[in-house]
Coordinates of N, CA and C and ligand atoms in Angstrom, one line a residue:
M1 N 106.5 90.9 115.4 CA 105.6 91.6 114.5 C 105.4 93.0 115.0
K2 N 105.5 94.0 114.2 CA 105.2 95.4 114.6 C 103.7 95.6 114.4
V3 N 103.1 96.3 115.4 CA 101.7 96.6 115.4 C 101.4 98.1 115.3
A4 N 100.6 98.5 114.4 CA 100.2 99.9 114.2 C 98.7 100.1 114.3
P5 N 98.2 100.4 115.5 CA 96.8 100.7 115.7 C 96.3 101.8 114.8
S6 N 95.2 101.6 114.1 CA 94.7 102.7 113.2 C 93.7 103.5 114.0
L7 N 94.0 104.8 114.1 CA 93.2 105.7 114.9 C 91.7 105.8 114.3
L8 N 91.6 105.4 113.1 CA 90.2 105.5 112.5 C 89.1 105.0 113.4
S9 N 89.4 103.9 114.2 CA 88.4 103.3 115.0 C 88.5 103.8 116.5
C10 N 89.3 104.8 116.8 CA 89.5 105.2 118.2 C 88.4 106.2 118.5
D11 N 88.4 106.6 119.8 CA 87.4 107.6 120.2 C 88.1 109.0 120.1
F12 N 87.8 109.7 119.0 CA 88.5 111.0 118.7 C 88.2 112.1 119.8
A13 N 87.2 111.9 120.6 CA 86.9 112.9 121.6 C 88.0 112.8 122.7
H14 N 88.7 111.6 122.7 CA 89.8 111.4 123.7 C 91.1 111.0 123.0
L15 N 91.4 111.7 122.0 CA 92.6 111.3 121.2 C 93.8 111.0 122.0
A16 N 94.2 111.9 122.8 CA 95.5 111.8 123.6 C 95.4 110.5 124.5
R17 N 94.2 110.3 125.1 CA 94.1 109.1 125.9 C 94.2 107.8 125.1
E18 N 93.6 107.8 124.0 CA 93.6 106.6 123.1 C 95.0 106.3 122.7
I19 N 95.8 107.4 122.3 CA 97.1 107.1 121.9 C 98.0 106.6 123.0
A20 N 97.8 107.3 124.2 CA 98.6 106.8 125.4 C 98.3 105.4 125.7
N21 N 97.0 105.0 125.6 CA 96.6 103.7 126.0 C 97.2 102.6 125.1
V22 N 97.1 102.8 123.8 CA 97.8 101.7 122.9 C 99.3 101.8 123.0
T23 N 99.8 102.9 123.3 CA 101.3 103.0 123.5 C 101.7 102.2 124.7
E24 N 101.0 102.4 125.8 CA 101.3 101.6 127.0 C 101.1 100.1 126.8
L25 N 100.2 99.8 125.9 CA 99.9 98.3 125.7 C 100.8 97.7 124.7
G26 N 101.8 98.5 124.2 CA 102.9 97.9 123.4 C 102.8 98.1 121.9
A27 N 102.0 99.0 121.5 CA 101.9 99.3 120.0 C 103.3 99.9 119.6
D28 N 103.6 99.7 118.3 CA 104.9 100.2 117.8 C 104.8 101.6 117.1
W29 N 103.7 101.7 116.3 CA 103.5 102.9 115.5 C 102.0 103.3 115.7
I30 N 101.7 104.6 115.4 CA 100.4 105.1 115.4 C 100.0 105.3 113.9
H31 N 99.0 104.5 113.4 CA 98.6 104.6 112.0 C 97.4 105.6 111.9
I32 N 97.6 106.6 111.0 CA 96.6 107.6 110.8 C 96.2 107.6 109.3
D33 N 94.9 107.4 109.1 CA 94.3 107.3 107.8 C 93.8 108.6 107.3
V34 N 94.3 109.1 106.3 CA 93.9 110.4 105.7 C 93.1 110.2 104.4
M35 N 91.9 110.6 104.4 CA 91.0 110.4 103.2 C 90.5 111.7 102.7
D36 N 90.4 111.8 101.4 CA 90.0 113.1 100.8 C 88.6 113.1 100.2
G37 N 87.9 112.0 100.2 CA 86.6 111.9 99.6 C 86.6 111.9 98.0
V38 N 87.8 111.8 97.5 CA 88.0 111.7 96.0 C 88.7 110.4 95.7
F39 N 89.9 110.1 96.3 CA 90.5 108.9 96.1 C 89.7 107.7 96.7
V40 N 89.1 108.0 97.8 CA 88.2 107.0 98.4 C 86.9 107.7 98.7
P41 N 85.8 107.0 98.8 CA 84.5 107.6 99.0 C 84.2 107.9 100.5
N42 N 85.2 108.5 101.2 CA 85.0 108.8 102.6 C 86.0 110.0 102.9
L43 N 85.7 110.7 104.0 CA 86.5 111.7 104.5 C 86.9 111.3 105.9
S44 N 88.2 111.6 106.3 CA 88.6 111.2 107.7 C 89.2 112.4 108.3
V45 N 90.5 112.3 108.5 CA 91.2 113.4 109.2 C 92.3 114.0 108.3
G46 N 92.8 115.2 108.7 CA 93.8 115.8 108.0 C 94.9 116.4 108.9
L47 N 95.5 117.4 108.4 CA 96.7 118.0 109.1 C 96.5 118.3 110.6
P48 N 95.5 118.9 111.0 CA 95.4 119.3 112.4 C 95.4 118.1 113.3
I49 N 94.8 117.0 112.9 CA 94.8 115.8 113.7 C 96.2 115.2 113.8
V50 N 96.9 115.2 112.7 CA 98.3 114.7 112.7 C 99.1 115.5 113.6
E51 N 99.0 116.8 113.5 CA 99.7 117.7 114.4 C 99.4 117.5 115.9
A52 N 98.1 117.3 116.2 CA 97.7 117.0 117.6 C 98.3 115.7 118.0
A53 N 98.2 114.7 117.2 CA 98.7 113.4 117.6 C 100.2 113.4 117.8
F54 N 100.9 114.2 117.0 CA 102.4 114.3 117.1 C 102.7 114.9 118.5
R55 N 101.9 115.9 118.9 CA 102.2 116.6 120.2 C 102.1 115.6 121.4
V56 N 101.2 114.6 121.3 CA 101.0 113.7 122.4 C 101.6 112.3 122.3
S57 N 102.1 112.0 121.1 CA 102.5 110.6 120.9 C 104.0 110.4 121.1
A58 N 104.3 109.4 121.9 CA 105.7 109.0 122.0 C 106.1 108.0 120.9
L59 N 105.1 107.5 120.1 CA 105.4 106.6 119.0 C 105.5 107.3 117.7
P60 N 106.2 106.8 116.7 CA 106.2 107.4 115.4 C 104.8 107.4 114.8
L61 N 104.5 108.4 114.0 CA 103.2 108.5 113.3 C 103.4 107.9 111.9
D62 N 102.5 106.9 111.6 CA 102.5 106.2 110.3 C 101.3 106.7 109.5
V63 N 101.6 107.6 108.6 CA 100.4 108.3 108.0 C 100.1 107.7 106.6
H64 N 98.9 107.2 106.5 CA 98.5 106.5 105.3 C 97.6 107.5 104.5
L65 N 98.2 108.0 103.4 CA 97.5 109.0 102.6 C 96.6 108.3 101.5
M66 N 95.3 108.5 101.7 CA 94.4 108.0 100.7 C 93.8 109.2 100.0
I67 N 94.7 109.9 99.3 CA 94.3 111.2 98.7 C 94.9 111.3 97.3
V68 N 94.2 112.0 96.4 CA 94.8 112.2 95.0 C 95.9 113.2 95.1
Q69 N 96.8 113.1 94.2 CA 98.0 114.0 94.1 C 98.7 114.2 95.4
P70 N 99.1 113.1 96.0 CA 99.8 113.2 97.3 C 101.0 114.1 97.3
E71 N 101.6 114.3 96.1 CA 102.8 115.2 96.0 C 102.5 116.6 96.5
K72 N 101.3 117.0 96.5 CA 100.9 118.4 96.9 C 101.0 118.5 98.4
Y73 N 100.8 117.4 99.1 CA 100.6 117.5 100.6 C 101.7 116.8 101.4
I74 N 102.6 116.1 100.8 CA 103.6 115.4 101.5 C 104.4 116.3 102.5
D75 N 104.9 117.4 102.0 CA 105.7 118.3 102.8 C 104.9 118.7 104.1
A76 N 103.6 119.0 103.9 CA 102.8 119.5 105.0 C 102.6 118.4 106.0
F77 N 102.4 117.1 105.6 CA 102.2 116.0 106.5 C 103.5 115.8 107.3
I78 N 104.6 115.9 106.6 CA 105.9 115.7 107.3 C 106.1 116.8 108.4
K79 N 105.7 118.0 108.0 CA 105.8 119.2 108.9 C 104.9 118.9 110.1
A80 N 103.8 118.3 109.9 CA 102.8 118.0 111.0 C 103.3 116.9 111.9
G81 N 104.3 116.1 111.4 CA 104.8 115.1 112.4 C 104.9 113.7 111.8
A82 N 104.6 113.5 110.6 CA 104.6 112.1 110.0 C 106.1 111.6 110.0
E83 N 106.3 110.4 110.4 CA 107.6 109.7 110.3 C 107.6 108.8 109.1
W84 N 106.5 108.1 108.9 CA 106.3 107.2 107.8 C 105.2 107.9 107.0
V85 N 105.4 108.0 105.7 CA 104.4 108.6 104.8 C 104.1 107.6 103.7
T86 N 102.9 107.0 103.7 CA 102.6 106.0 102.7 C 101.5 106.6 101.7
F87 N 101.7 106.5 100.5 CA 100.8 107.0 99.5 C 100.4 105.9 98.5
H88 N 99.4 106.1 97.7 CA 98.9 105.1 96.8 C 99.4 105.3 95.4
I89 N 99.9 104.2 94.8 CA 100.4 104.2 93.4 C 99.3 104.7 92.4
E90 N 98.0 104.4 92.8 CA 97.0 104.8 91.8 C 96.6 106.3 91.9
A91 N 97.2 106.9 93.0 CA 96.7 108.3 93.3 C 97.6 109.4 92.6
T92 N 98.7 108.9 91.9 CA 99.6 109.9 91.4 C 100.4 109.4 90.2
N93 N 100.8 110.3 89.3 CA 101.7 109.8 88.2 C 103.1 110.3 88.5
Q94 N 103.3 110.7 89.7 CA 104.7 111.2 90.1 C 105.2 110.4 91.3
V95 N 105.2 109.1 91.1 CA 105.6 108.2 92.3 C 107.0 108.5 92.7
E96 N 108.0 108.6 91.8 CA 109.4 108.9 92.2 C 109.5 110.2 92.9
T97 N 108.8 111.2 92.4 CA 108.8 112.6 93.0 C 108.4 112.5 94.5
C98 N 107.3 111.7 94.7 CA 106.7 111.6 96.0 C 107.8 110.9 97.0
I99 N 108.4 109.8 96.5 CA 109.4 109.1 97.3 C 110.5 110.1 97.6
K100 N 111.0 110.8 96.6 CA 112.1 111.7 96.8 C 111.8 112.8 97.8
K101 N 110.6 113.4 97.7 CA 110.1 114.4 98.6 C 110.2 113.9 100.1
I102 N 109.7 112.7 100.3 CA 109.7 112.1 101.6 C 111.1 111.9 102.1
H103 N 112.0 111.4 101.3 CA 113.4 111.1 101.7 C 114.1 112.4 101.9
H104 N 113.8 113.4 101.1 CA 114.4 114.8 101.3 C 114.3 115.3 102.7
H105 N 113.2 114.9 103.3 CA 113.0 115.4 104.7 C 113.6 114.3 105.7
G106 N 114.2 113.3 105.2 CA 114.7 112.3 106.1 C 113.7 111.4 106.7
K107 N 112.5 111.3 106.0 CA 111.4 110.4 106.5 C 111.3 109.2 105.7
K108 N 110.5 108.3 106.1 CA 110.3 107.0 105.5 C 109.2 106.9 104.5
A109 N 109.4 106.4 103.3 CA 108.4 106.4 102.2 C 107.8 105.0 102.1
G110 N 106.5 105.1 102.1 CA 105.7 103.8 101.9 C 104.8 103.9 100.6
L111 N 104.7 102.8 99.9 CA 103.9 102.8 98.7 C 102.8 101.7 98.9
S112 N 101.5 102.1 98.6 CA 100.4 101.2 98.8 C 99.7 100.9 97.5
L113 N 98.8 99.9 97.5 CA 98.0 99.6 96.3 C 96.7 99.1 96.7
R114 N 95.6 99.4 95.9 CA 94.3 98.9 96.2 C 94.2 97.4 95.9
P115 N 93.2 96.7 96.4 CA 93.1 95.3 96.1 C 93.1 95.0 94.6
G116 N 92.5 95.8 93.8 CA 92.4 95.5 92.4 C 93.6 95.8 91.6
T117 N 94.6 96.4 92.2 CA 95.8 96.7 91.5 C 96.8 95.5 91.6
P118 N 97.4 95.1 90.4 CA 98.3 94.0 90.5 C 99.6 94.4 91.2
V119 N 100.2 93.5 91.9 CA 101.3 93.9 92.8 C 102.6 94.2 91.9
F120 N 102.7 93.6 90.7 CA 103.9 93.7 90.0 C 104.1 95.2 89.5
V121 N 103.1 96.0 89.6 CA 103.3 97.4 89.2 C 104.2 98.2 90.2
L122 N 104.4 97.6 91.4 CA 105.3 98.2 92.4 C 106.7 97.9 92.1
E123 N 107.0 96.9 91.2 CA 108.4 96.4 91.1 C 109.4 97.5 90.8
P124 N 109.2 98.5 89.9 CA 110.2 99.5 89.7 C 110.6 100.3 90.9
Y125 N 109.7 100.3 91.9 CA 110.0 101.2 93.1 C 110.5 100.4 94.3
L126 N 110.6 99.1 94.2 CA 110.9 98.3 95.4 C 112.2 98.6 96.0
N127 N 113.1 99.1 95.2 CA 114.5 99.4 95.7 C 114.6 100.8 96.2
Q128 N 113.4 101.5 96.1 CA 113.4 103.0 96.5 C 112.6 103.2 97.8
V129 N 111.7 102.3 98.1 CA 110.8 102.6 99.2 C 111.3 101.9 100.5
D130 N 110.7 102.4 101.6 CA 111.0 101.8 102.9 C 110.0 100.9 103.4
L131 N 108.8 101.0 102.7 CA 107.7 100.1 103.2 C 106.7 99.9 102.0
V132 N 106.1 98.8 101.9 CA 105.0 98.5 101.0 C 103.8 98.1 101.8
L133 N 102.7 98.8 101.6 CA 101.5 98.6 102.3 C 100.5 97.8 101.4
V134 N 100.2 96.6 101.8 CA 99.2 95.7 101.1 C 97.9 96.0 101.7
M135 N 96.9 96.5 100.9 CA 95.6 96.6 101.4 C 94.8 95.3 101.3
T136 N 94.2 94.9 102.4 CA 93.4 93.7 102.4 C 91.9 94.0 102.5
V137 N 91.6 95.3 102.3 CA 90.2 95.7 102.1 C 90.3 96.8 101.1
E138 N 89.1 97.2 100.6 CA 89.1 98.4 99.7 C 89.3 99.6 100.6
P139 N 90.3 100.4 100.3 CA 90.6 101.6 101.2 C 89.3 102.5 101.3
G140 N 89.2 103.0 102.5 CA 88.1 104.0 102.7 C 87.3 103.8 104.0
F141 N 87.2 102.6 104.5 CA 86.5 102.4 105.7 C 87.1 101.4 106.6
G142 N 86.9 101.6 107.9 CA 87.3 100.5 108.9 C 86.2 99.5 109.0
G143 N 86.5 98.4 109.6 CA 85.5 97.4 109.9 C 85.1 96.5 108.8
Q144 N 85.9 96.5 107.7 CA 85.5 95.6 106.6 C 86.1 94.2 106.7
T145 N 85.7 93.3 105.8 CA 86.2 91.9 105.9 C 87.5 91.8 105.1
F146 N 88.4 91.1 105.7 CA 89.7 90.8 105.1 C 89.6 90.0 103.8
M147 N 90.3 90.5 102.8 CA 90.2 89.8 101.5 C 91.4 88.9 101.4
A148 N 91.1 87.6 101.6 CA 92.1 86.6 101.7 C 92.9 86.4 100.3
D149 N 92.3 86.8 99.2 CA 93.0 86.7 97.9 C 94.1 87.7 97.8
Q150 N 94.3 88.6 98.7 CA 95.4 89.6 98.7 C 96.7 89.0 99.3
V151 N 96.5 87.9 99.9 CA 97.7 87.3 100.6 C 98.8 86.9 99.7
T152 N 98.5 86.6 98.4 CA 99.5 86.2 97.5 C 100.4 87.4 97.2
K153 N 99.9 88.6 97.4 CA 100.7 89.8 97.2 C 101.8 89.9 98.3
I154 N 101.4 89.5 99.5 CA 102.4 89.5 100.6 C 103.5 88.6 100.2
Q155 N 103.1 87.4 99.7 CA 104.1 86.4 99.4 C 105.1 86.8 98.3
W156 N 104.5 87.4 97.3 CA 105.2 87.9 96.1 C 106.3 89.0 96.6
L157 N 105.8 89.9 97.4 CA 106.7 90.9 97.9 C 107.8 90.3 98.8
Y158 N 107.4 89.4 99.6 CA 108.4 88.7 100.5 C 109.5 88.0 99.6
E159 N 109.1 87.4 98.6 CA 110.1 86.7 97.7 C 111.0 87.7 97.0
K160 N 110.4 88.8 96.5 CA 111.3 89.8 95.9 C 112.3 90.4 96.9
K161 N 111.8 90.6 98.1 CA 112.6 91.2 99.1 C 113.8 90.3 99.4
Q162 N 113.5 89.0 99.5 CA 114.6 88.0 99.8 C 115.5 87.9 98.6
L163 N 115.0 87.8 97.4 CA 115.7 87.6 96.2 C 116.7 88.7 96.0
H164 N 116.3 89.9 96.2 CA 117.1 91.1 95.9 C 117.7 91.7 97.2
Q165 N 117.5 91.1 98.3 CA 118.0 91.6 99.6 C 117.6 93.1 99.8
L166 N 116.3 93.3 99.7 CA 115.8 94.7 99.8 C 115.3 94.9 101.2
P167 N 115.5 96.1 101.7 CA 115.2 96.4 103.1 C 113.7 96.8 103.4
F168 N 112.9 97.0 102.4 CA 111.6 97.5 102.7 C 110.7 96.6 103.6
L169 N 109.9 97.2 104.4 CA 109.0 96.5 105.3 C 107.7 96.2 104.6
I170 N 107.1 95.1 104.9 CA 105.8 94.8 104.3 C 104.7 95.0 105.4
Q171 N 103.8 95.9 105.1 CA 102.7 96.2 106.1 C 101.4 95.7 105.5
V172 N 100.5 95.3 106.3 CA 99.2 94.8 105.8 C 98.1 95.6 106.6
D173 N 97.1 96.0 105.9 CA 96.1 96.9 106.5 C 94.7 96.5 106.0
G174 N 93.8 96.2 106.9 CA 92.4 96.0 106.5 C 91.9 94.6 107.0
G175 N 90.9 94.7 107.9 CA 90.3 93.4 108.4 C 91.2 92.5 109.2
I176 N 92.3 93.1 109.8 CA 93.2 92.3 110.6 C 92.6 91.9 112.0
N177 N 92.5 90.7 112.3 CA 92.0 90.2 113.6 C 92.7 88.9 113.9
Q178 N 92.1 88.2 114.9 CA 92.7 87.0 115.4 C 92.8 85.9 114.4
E179 N 91.7 85.9 113.5 CA 91.7 84.8 112.5 C 92.5 85.2 111.3
T180 N 92.6 86.5 110.9 CA 93.3 86.8 109.6 C 94.7 87.1 109.8
A181 N 95.1 87.6 111.0 CA 96.6 88.0 111.1 C 97.5 86.9 110.8
P182 N 97.2 85.6 111.3 CA 98.1 84.5 111.0 C 98.3 84.2 109.5
L183 N 97.4 84.7 108.7 CA 97.5 84.4 107.3 C 98.5 85.3 106.6
C184 N 98.9 86.4 107.3 CA 99.8 87.4 106.7 C 101.3 87.0 106.8
Q185 N 101.6 85.8 106.5 CA 103.0 85.3 106.6 C 103.9 86.1 105.7
G186 N 105.0 86.7 106.2 CA 105.9 87.5 105.4 C 105.8 89.0 105.7
A187 N 104.7 89.3 106.4 CA 104.5 90.7 106.8 C 105.4 91.1 108.0
D188 N 105.8 92.4 108.0 CA 106.6 92.9 109.2 C 105.8 93.7 110.1
C189 N 104.6 94.2 109.6 CA 103.8 95.2 110.4 C 102.3 95.0 110.1
L190 N 101.5 94.9 111.1 CA 100.1 94.8 110.9 C 99.4 96.0 111.4
V191 N 98.5 96.6 110.5 CA 97.7 97.7 110.9 C 96.4 97.2 111.4
S192 N 95.8 97.7 112.5 CA 94.5 97.2 112.9 C 93.7 98.3 113.6
G193 N 92.5 98.5 113.2 CA 91.7 99.5 113.8 C 90.6 98.9 114.7
T194 N 89.6 98.3 114.1 CA 88.5 97.7 114.8 C 88.9 96.7 115.8
Y195 N 89.8 95.8 115.4 CA 90.1 94.7 116.3 C 90.8 95.2 117.6
I196 N 91.6 96.3 117.5 CA 92.2 96.8 118.7 C 91.3 97.8 119.4
F197 N 90.8 98.8 118.7 CA 90.1 99.9 119.4 C 88.7 99.5 119.9
K198 N 88.1 98.6 119.2 CA 86.7 98.2 119.6 C 86.7 96.9 120.5
S199 N 87.9 96.5 120.8 CA 88.0 95.3 121.6 C 87.9 95.6 123.1
P200 N 87.1 94.8 123.9 CA 87.0 95.0 125.3 C 88.4 94.6 126.0
Q201 N 89.2 93.9 125.3 CA 90.5 93.4 125.8 C 91.6 93.9 124.8
R202 N 91.8 95.2 124.9 CA 92.8 95.7 123.9 C 94.2 95.1 124.1
K203 N 94.5 94.9 125.4 CA 95.9 94.3 125.6 C 96.0 92.9 124.9
Q204 N 95.0 92.1 125.1 CA 95.1 90.8 124.5 C 95.2 90.9 123.0
A205 N 94.4 91.8 122.4 CA 94.4 92.0 121.0 C 95.8 92.4 120.5
I206 N 96.4 93.4 121.1 CA 97.8 93.8 120.7 C 98.8 92.7 121.0
D207 N 98.7 92.1 122.1 CA 99.6 91.0 122.5 C 99.5 89.9 121.4
F208 N 98.3 89.6 121.0 CA 98.1 88.5 120.0 C 98.8 88.9 118.7
L209 N 98.6 90.1 118.2 CA 99.2 90.5 116.9 C 100.7 90.5 117.1
K210 N 101.2 91.0 118.2 CA 102.7 91.1 118.4 C 103.3 89.7 118.5
S211 N 102.5 88.8 118.9 CA 103.1 87.4 119.1 C 103.2 86.6 117.8
I212 N 102.6 87.1 116.7 CA 102.8 86.4 115.5 C 104.2 86.6 115.0
R213 N 104.8 85.5 114.7 CA 106.3 85.6 114.4 C 106.5 85.9 112.9
R214 N 107.4 86.8 112.8 CA 107.8 87.2 111.4 C 108.5 86.1 110.7
K215 N 108.2 85.9 109.4 CA 108.9 84.9 108.6 C 110.3 85.3 108.4
T216 N 111.2 84.4 108.6 CA 112.6 84.8 108.4 C 113.3 83.9 107.4
Ligands
DX5_1 C1 91.0 101.6 105.6 C2 92.2 102.0 106.4 C3 92.5 101.1 107.5 C4 91.4 100.9 108.5 C5 91.6 99.5 109.0 O1 91.0 102.3 104.4 O2 93.4 102.1 105.6 O3 93.7 101.6 108.2 O4 91.5 101.8 109.7 O5 90.5 99.2 109.8 P1 90.1 97.8 110.3 O6 91.3 97.2 111.0 O7 88.9 98.0 111.1 O8 89.9 97.0 109.0
ZN2 ZN1 95.3 102.6 106.7

């Protein structure tokens, strides 16, 4: 299982140290949550933090855009260092344009959806994206409770992937911990903020998530 620690729960006063620490402990990607206060009722970080993270990170940056009209900012986030750019289907009416913009730069495109959005709306794009991000909390804040009813979306995506031999990765984000991670059968990558960064035993937390076997 790939593990992407979400910087949302890290100590931003020591950003470089936090990134180096989870890198050393075996993380695969660094997940950065970008919020605009419009698509979600919270503000987080933007381009300068992605640039700073890129300068110090040996791992790929996995940028989760929770912003309206992502098409306006995709180029800038890629310039700042994003390797994976995930945007929300509810945030734009230009889904294909966004995917193409990301691919134009040779980067990986991810598509996400809120818990209230039915998963089948992603179907037309499954053969175009590199990743689908299933939100298991309402986007906007770290430290929320895992919504177990979202697990069926992971299963649906996994079946589509198998049926049509599609290469996209399934990522899950929100409320991931020791109890909930094993429920994400079919996932390729787990995002985790609180469980990793607030844990007194970060190594154990990362090791545990990595030890979950991917469904084959
Ligand atoms: C929420 C973000 C998540 C968040 C997860 O909108 O997308 O990446 O950091 O935090 P935890 O792991 O604490 O639920
Ligand atoms: Zn996220």
